């Protein structure tokens, strides 16, 4: 009986079962491959293998590795992201098969940006293959800048510059009065909005950046840093000033409005990368951009290494023209790719335009009916213009590829830390940030508690 198990991080929750008349099984965990040509080819070439998915999830590198070691988890391949799992540790401790002899895998790695491919390599050998990339970016909204005449305002490239921006925004409100639909950040829940809300948000951005910069510099995480403490205290001042001056979120719109700062969808890359806000503590720190990569590997404890490698090869075959954005951005030879639904969308727009124009030929229309149809026609014509733009036409446009290639050398691939969202410490961190923002604890207590949690979490994960 052929049986193969694949493990993937919980962020890719998708299960599927391919039934087979034969008894052989291939057990998968979370792989998004049922629409992948390589997957279909594998199933076609291995008709004696049925494909299923395992659902067990392990939140950290240590729990995952222990499950393998103790036999609690039997797998042949696994796929995990770089944010929640320490790939370097998994490779160094021998959990990954050396894939260097596979020509398909070696050729794939040659096409991936060296900075990204290096995540799955050690001493020139391939142990894991990157299969997707995503980002955590905050953008400066150009439309919001135009609303208050700040079209030439530069994008903040450090946390102090962000606080300076917020202070200038408060000065403008004091001079001109509040802009009803404009805030530093939009989307506040009015039921949760309070005096410490902005401060807590700014503090969270600052601490997250401090953790990342410390990790990037390969330094021990220590929150007893005077520069950090000074910025934490300034977050309190700026946050309370924003709360006092900005219009409060309204229950009628749940706080939805326009914000200067907006978080880009995780899997997308902005057309203009210069709009990405940087939260480094000072101008001396590198202006790195956070990225998360998902990778796949063959487990060294697999009893079916050859079949597992064949499956991985099948998934990678044809990756010169991958079907989704987050895969395409891995490759140095990526080219603009038209979105799969582009032709259908354009045809639909033109259909409604033609139908509306035909209705307008009716001489018996009332004035109100004609006005309504003319408005409808204008809407569809504008929709056609928008849908024909490069931003909507392409899965990834030439402009996005150009900005991506320019910024790719500055990517920082986050690795697990004591305060990852999948750890218990993350909820403790949020509680401490809110306590400090609301004046329940002082900055000394905040720093002391953060250092205590960091030390304990580090010991637990060793």
CSV table of N, CA and C in Angstrom, one decimal, residues 297-381:
chain,number,residue,atom,x,y,z
A,297,UNK,N,8.8,20.7,1.9
A,297,UNK,CA,9.9,19.8,2.0
A,297,UNK,C,9.5,18.4,2.2
A,298,UNK,N,10.4,17.5,1.9
A,298,UNK,CA,10.1,16.0,2.1
A,298,UNK,C,10.7,15.7,3.5
A,299,UNK,N,9.9,15.0,4.3
A,299,UNK,CA,10.3,14.6,5.7
A,299,UNK,C,11.3,13.5,5.6
A,300,UNK,N,12.4,13.6,6.3
A,300,UNK,CA,13.5,12.6,6.3
A,300,UNK,C,13.1,11.3,6.9
A,301,UNK,N,12.0,11.3,7.7
A,301,UNK,CA,11.5,10.1,8.3
A,301,UNK,C,10.5,9.4,7.5
A,302,UNK,N,10.3,9.9,6.3
A,302,UNK,CA,9.3,9.2,5.4
A,302,UNK,C,9.7,7.8,5.0
A,303,UNK,N,8.8,6.9,4.9
A,303,UNK,CA,9.1,5.6,4.4
A,303,UNK,C,9.0,5.5,2.9
A,304,UNK,N,8.5,6.7,2.3
A,304,UNK,CA,8.3,6.7,0.8
A,304,UNK,C,8.9,7.9,0.2
A,305,UNK,N,10.2,8.1,0.4
A,305,UNK,CA,10.9,9.3,0.0
A,305,UNK,C,10.8,9.5,-1.5
A,306,UNK,N,11.0,8.5,-2.3
A,306,UNK,CA,11.0,8.6,-3.7
A,306,UNK,C,9.6,9.1,-4.2
A,307,UNK,N,8.5,8.5,-3.7
A,307,UNK,CA,7.2,8.9,-4.1
A,307,UNK,C,6.9,10.4,-3.7
A,308,UNK,N,7.4,10.7,-2.5
A,308,UNK,CA,7.2,12.0,-2.0
A,308,UNK,C,7.9,13.1,-2.8
A,309,UNK,N,9.1,12.8,-3.3
A,309,UNK,CA,9.9,13.7,-4.1
A,309,UNK,C,9.1,13.8,-5.5
A,310,UNK,N,8.6,12.7,-6.0
A,310,UNK,CA,7.9,12.7,-7.3
A,310,UNK,C,6.6,13.7,-7.2
A,311,UNK,N,6.0,13.6,-6.0
A,311,UNK,CA,4.8,14.4,-5.8
A,311,UNK,C,5.2,15.9,-5.8
A,312,UNK,N,6.3,16.2,-5.1
A,312,UNK,CA,6.7,17.6,-5.0
A,312,UNK,C,7.2,18.1,-6.4
A,313,UNK,N,7.8,17.2,-7.1
A,313,UNK,CA,8.2,17.6,-8.5
A,313,UNK,C,7.0,17.9,-9.4
A,314,UNK,N,6.0,17.1,-9.2
A,314,UNK,CA,4.8,17.3,-10.0
A,314,UNK,C,4.1,18.6,-9.7
A,315,UNK,N,4.1,19.0,-8.4
A,315,UNK,CA,3.5,20.3,-8.0
A,315,UNK,C,4.3,21.5,-8.6
A,316,UNK,N,5.6,21.3,-8.7
A,316,UNK,CA,6.5,22.4,-9.2
A,316,UNK,C,6.6,22.5,-10.7
A,317,UNK,N,6.3,21.4,-11.4
A,317,UNK,CA,6.3,21.4,-12.8
A,317,UNK,C,5.4,22.5,-13.4
A,318,UNK,N,5.9,23.2,-14.4
A,318,UNK,CA,5.0,24.2,-15.0
A,318,UNK,C,5.0,25.5,-14.2
A,319,UNK,N,5.9,25.7,-13.2
A,319,UNK,CA,5.9,26.9,-12.3
A,319,UNK,C,6.4,28.1,-13.1
A,320,UNK,N,6.9,27.9,-14.3
A,320,UNK,CA,7.3,29.1,-15.1
A,320,UNK,C,6.2,30.1,-15.3
A,321,UNK,N,4.9,29.5,-15.3
A,321,UNK,CA,3.8,30.4,-15.5
A,321,UNK,C,2.7,30.1,-14.4
A,322,UNK,N,3.0,30.3,-13.2
A,322,UNK,CA,2.1,30.0,-12.1
A,322,UNK,C,0.8,30.7,-12.2
A,323,UNK,N,-0.3,30.2,-11.6
A,323,UNK,CA,-1.6,30.7,-11.8
A,323,UNK,C,-2.0,31.8,-10.7
A,324,UNK,N,-1.1,32.1,-9.7
A,324,UNK,CA,-1.5,33.1,-8.8
A,324,UNK,C,-0.4,34.0,-8.4
A,325,UNK,N,-0.8,35.2,-7.9
A,325,UNK,CA,0.1,36.3,-7.7
A,325,UNK,C,1.2,35.9,-6.7
A,326,UNK,N,0.9,35.3,-5.6
A,326,UNK,CA,1.9,35.1,-4.6
A,326,UNK,C,2.9,34.0,-5.0
A,327,UNK,N,2.6,33.2,-6.0
A,327,UNK,CA,3.6,32.3,-6.5
A,327,UNK,C,4.5,33.0,-7.6
A,328,UNK,N,3.9,33.8,-8.5
A,328,UNK,CA,4.6,34.4,-9.5
A,328,UNK,C,5.7,35.3,-9.1
A,329,UNK,N,5.5,36.0,-7.9
A,329,UNK,CA,6.5,36.9,-7.4
A,329,UNK,C,7.7,36.2,-6.9
A,330,UNK,N,7.8,34.9,-6.9
A,330,UNK,CA,9.0,34.2,-6.5
A,330,UNK,C,10.0,34.2,-7.5
A,331,UNK,N,9.6,34.4,-8.8
A,331,UNK,CA,10.5,34.1,-9.9
A,331,UNK,C,11.1,35.3,-10.6
A,332,UNK,N,12.4,35.2,-10.8
A,332,UNK,CA,13.1,36.4,-11.5
A,332,UNK,C,12.6,36.6,-12.9
A,333,UNK,N,12.1,35.6,-13.5
A,333,UNK,CA,11.7,35.7,-14.9
A,333,UNK,C,10.2,35.9,-15.0
A,334,UNK,N,9.5,36.3,-13.9
A,334,UNK,CA,8.1,36.6,-14.0
A,334,UNK,C,7.8,37.7,-15.0
A,335,UNK,N,6.7,37.6,-15.7
A,335,UNK,CA,6.2,38.6,-16.6
A,335,UNK,C,4.8,39.0,-16.3
A,336,UNK,N,4.4,40.1,-16.8
A,336,UNK,CA,3.0,40.5,-16.6
A,336,UNK,C,2.0,39.4,-17.0
A,337,UNK,N,1.0,39.2,-16.2
A,337,UNK,CA,0.1,38.1,-16.5
A,337,UNK,C,-1.3,38.6,-16.4
A,338,UNK,N,-2.1,38.5,-17.5
A,338,UNK,CA,-3.5,38.9,-17.5
A,338,UNK,C,-4.4,38.1,-16.5
A,339,UNK,N,-5.2,38.7,-15.8
A,339,UNK,CA,-6.1,38.0,-14.8
A,339,UNK,C,-7.0,37.1,-15.6
A,340,UNK,N,-7.3,35.9,-15.0
A,340,UNK,CA,-8.1,34.9,-15.6
A,340,UNK,C,-9.5,35.3,-15.9
A,341,UNK,N,-10.0,36.2,-15.1
A,341,UNK,CA,-11.4,36.7,-15.4
A,341,UNK,C,-11.5,38.0,-16.1
A,342,UNK,N,-10.4,38.5,-16.7
A,342,UNK,CA,-10.4,39.8,-17.4
A,342,UNK,C,-11.3,39.8,-18.5
A,343,UNK,N,-11.3,38.9,-19.5
A,343,UNK,CA,-12.1,38.9,-20.7
A,343,UNK,C,-13.6,38.8,-20.3
A,344,UNK,N,-13.9,38.0,-19.3
A,344,UNK,CA,-15.3,37.9,-18.9
A,344,UNK,C,-15.8,39.2,-18.3
A,345,UNK,N,-15.0,39.8,-17.5
A,345,UNK,CA,-15.3,41.1,-16.8
A,345,UNK,C,-15.6,42.2,-17.9
A,346,UNK,N,-14.7,42.3,-18.9
A,346,UNK,CA,-14.8,43.3,-19.9
A,346,UNK,C,-16.1,43.0,-20.7
A,347,UNK,N,-16.3,41.8,-21.1
A,347,UNK,CA,-17.5,41.4,-21.9
A,347,UNK,C,-18.8,41.8,-21.1
A,348,UNK,N,-18.8,41.6,-19.8
A,348,UNK,CA,-20.0,41.9,-19.0
A,348,UNK,C,-20.2,43.4,-19.0
A,349,UNK,N,-19.1,44.2,-18.8
A,349,UNK,CA,-19.3,45.6,-18.8
A,349,UNK,C,-19.9,46.1,-20.1
A,350,UNK,N,-19.3,45.6,-21.2
A,350,UNK,CA,-19.8,46.0,-22.6
A,350,UNK,C,-21.2,45.6,-22.8
A,351,UNK,N,-21.6,44.5,-22.3
A,351,UNK,CA,-23.0,44.0,-22.4
A,351,UNK,C,-24.0,44.9,-21.8
A,352,UNK,N,-23.7,45.3,-20.5
A,352,UNK,CA,-24.6,46.2,-19.8
A,352,UNK,C,-24.6,47.6,-20.4
A,353,UNK,N,-23.4,48.1,-21.0
A,353,UNK,CA,-23.4,49.3,-21.7
A,353,UNK,C,-24.3,49.3,-22.9
A,354,UNK,N,-24.2,48.2,-23.7
A,354,UNK,CA,-25.0,48.1,-24.9
A,354,UNK,C,-26.5,48.0,-24.5
A,355,UNK,N,-26.8,47.3,-23.5
A,355,UNK,CA,-28.2,47.1,-23.1
A,355,UNK,C,-28.8,48.5,-22.6
A,356,UNK,N,-28.0,49.2,-21.9
A,356,UNK,CA,-28.5,50.5,-21.4
A,356,UNK,C,-28.6,51.5,-22.5
A,357,UNK,N,-27.7,51.5,-23.4
A,357,UNK,CA,-27.8,52.4,-24.6
A,357,UNK,C,-29.0,52.1,-25.4
A,358,UNK,N,-29.3,50.8,-25.5
A,358,UNK,CA,-30.5,50.4,-26.3
A,358,UNK,C,-31.8,50.9,-25.6
A,359,UNK,N,-31.8,50.8,-24.3
A,359,UNK,CA,-33.0,51.3,-23.5
A,359,UNK,C,-33.2,52.8,-23.7
A,360,UNK,N,-32.1,53.5,-23.8
A,360,UNK,CA,-32.1,55.0,-23.9
A,360,UNK,C,-32.7,55.4,-25.3
A,361,UNK,N,-32.8,54.5,-26.2
A,361,UNK,CA,-33.3,54.8,-27.5
A,361,UNK,C,-34.9,54.9,-27.5
A,362,UNK,N,-35.4,54.4,-26.4
A,362,UNK,CA,-36.9,54.4,-26.3
A,362,UNK,C,-37.4,55.9,-26.1
A,363,UNK,N,-38.1,56.4,-27.0
A,363,UNK,CA,-38.6,57.8,-27.0
A,363,UNK,C,-39.7,58.0,-26.0
A,364,UNK,N,-40.2,56.9,-25.4
A,364,UNK,CA,-41.3,57.0,-24.5
A,364,UNK,C,-40.9,57.1,-23.0
A,365,UNK,N,-39.6,57.1,-22.8
A,365,UNK,CA,-39.0,57.2,-21.4
A,365,UNK,C,-39.4,58.5,-20.8
A,366,UNK,N,-39.8,58.4,-19.5
A,366,UNK,CA,-40.0,59.7,-18.7
A,366,UNK,C,-38.7,60.3,-18.4
A,367,UNK,N,-38.7,61.6,-18.0
A,367,UNK,CA,-37.5,62.3,-17.7
A,367,UNK,C,-36.7,61.6,-16.6
A,368,UNK,N,-37.4,61.2,-15.5
A,368,UNK,CA,-36.8,60.5,-14.4
A,368,UNK,C,-36.1,59.2,-14.9
A,369,UNK,N,-36.9,58.4,-15.7
A,369,UNK,CA,-36.3,57.2,-16.2
A,369,UNK,C,-35.1,57.4,-17.1
A,370,UNK,N,-35.1,58.4,-17.9
A,370,UNK,CA,-34.0,58.7,-18.7
A,370,UNK,C,-32.7,59.1,-17.9
A,371,UNK,N,-33.0,59.9,-16.9
A,371,UNK,CA,-31.9,60.4,-16.0
A,371,UNK,C,-31.3,59.1,-15.3
A,372,UNK,N,-32.2,58.2,-14.8
A,372,UNK,CA,-31.7,57.0,-14.1
A,372,UNK,C,-30.8,56.2,-15.1
A,373,UNK,N,-31.3,56.0,-16.3
A,373,UNK,CA,-30.5,55.2,-17.3
A,373,UNK,C,-29.2,55.9,-17.7
A,374,UNK,N,-29.2,57.2,-17.8
A,374,UNK,CA,-28.0,57.9,-18.1
A,374,UNK,C,-27.0,57.7,-17.0
A,375,UNK,N,-27.5,57.8,-15.7
A,375,UNK,CA,-26.6,57.6,-14.6
A,375,UNK,C,-26.0,56.1,-14.6
A,376,UNK,N,-26.9,55.2,-15.0
A,376,UNK,CA,-26.5,53.8,-15.0
A,376,UNK,C,-25.5,53.6,-16.1
A,377,UNK,N,-25.7,54.2,-17.3
A,377,UNK,CA,-24.7,54.1,-18.4
A,377,UNK,C,-23.4,54.7,-18.0
A,378,UNK,N,-23.4,55.9,-17.3
A,378,UNK,CA,-22.1,56.5,-16.9
A,378,UNK,C,-21.4,55.6,-15.9
A,379,UNK,N,-22.1,54.9,-15.1
A,379,UNK,CA,-21.5,54.0,-14.1
A,379,UNK,C,-20.8,52.8,-14.8
A,380,UNK,N,-21.5,52.3,-15.8
A,380,UNK,CA,-20.9,51.1,-16.5
A,380,UNK,C,-19.7,51.5,-17.4
A,381,UNK,N,-19.8,52.7,-17.9
A,381,UNK,CA,-18.7,53.2,-18.7
A,381,UNK,C,-17.4,53.4,-17.9
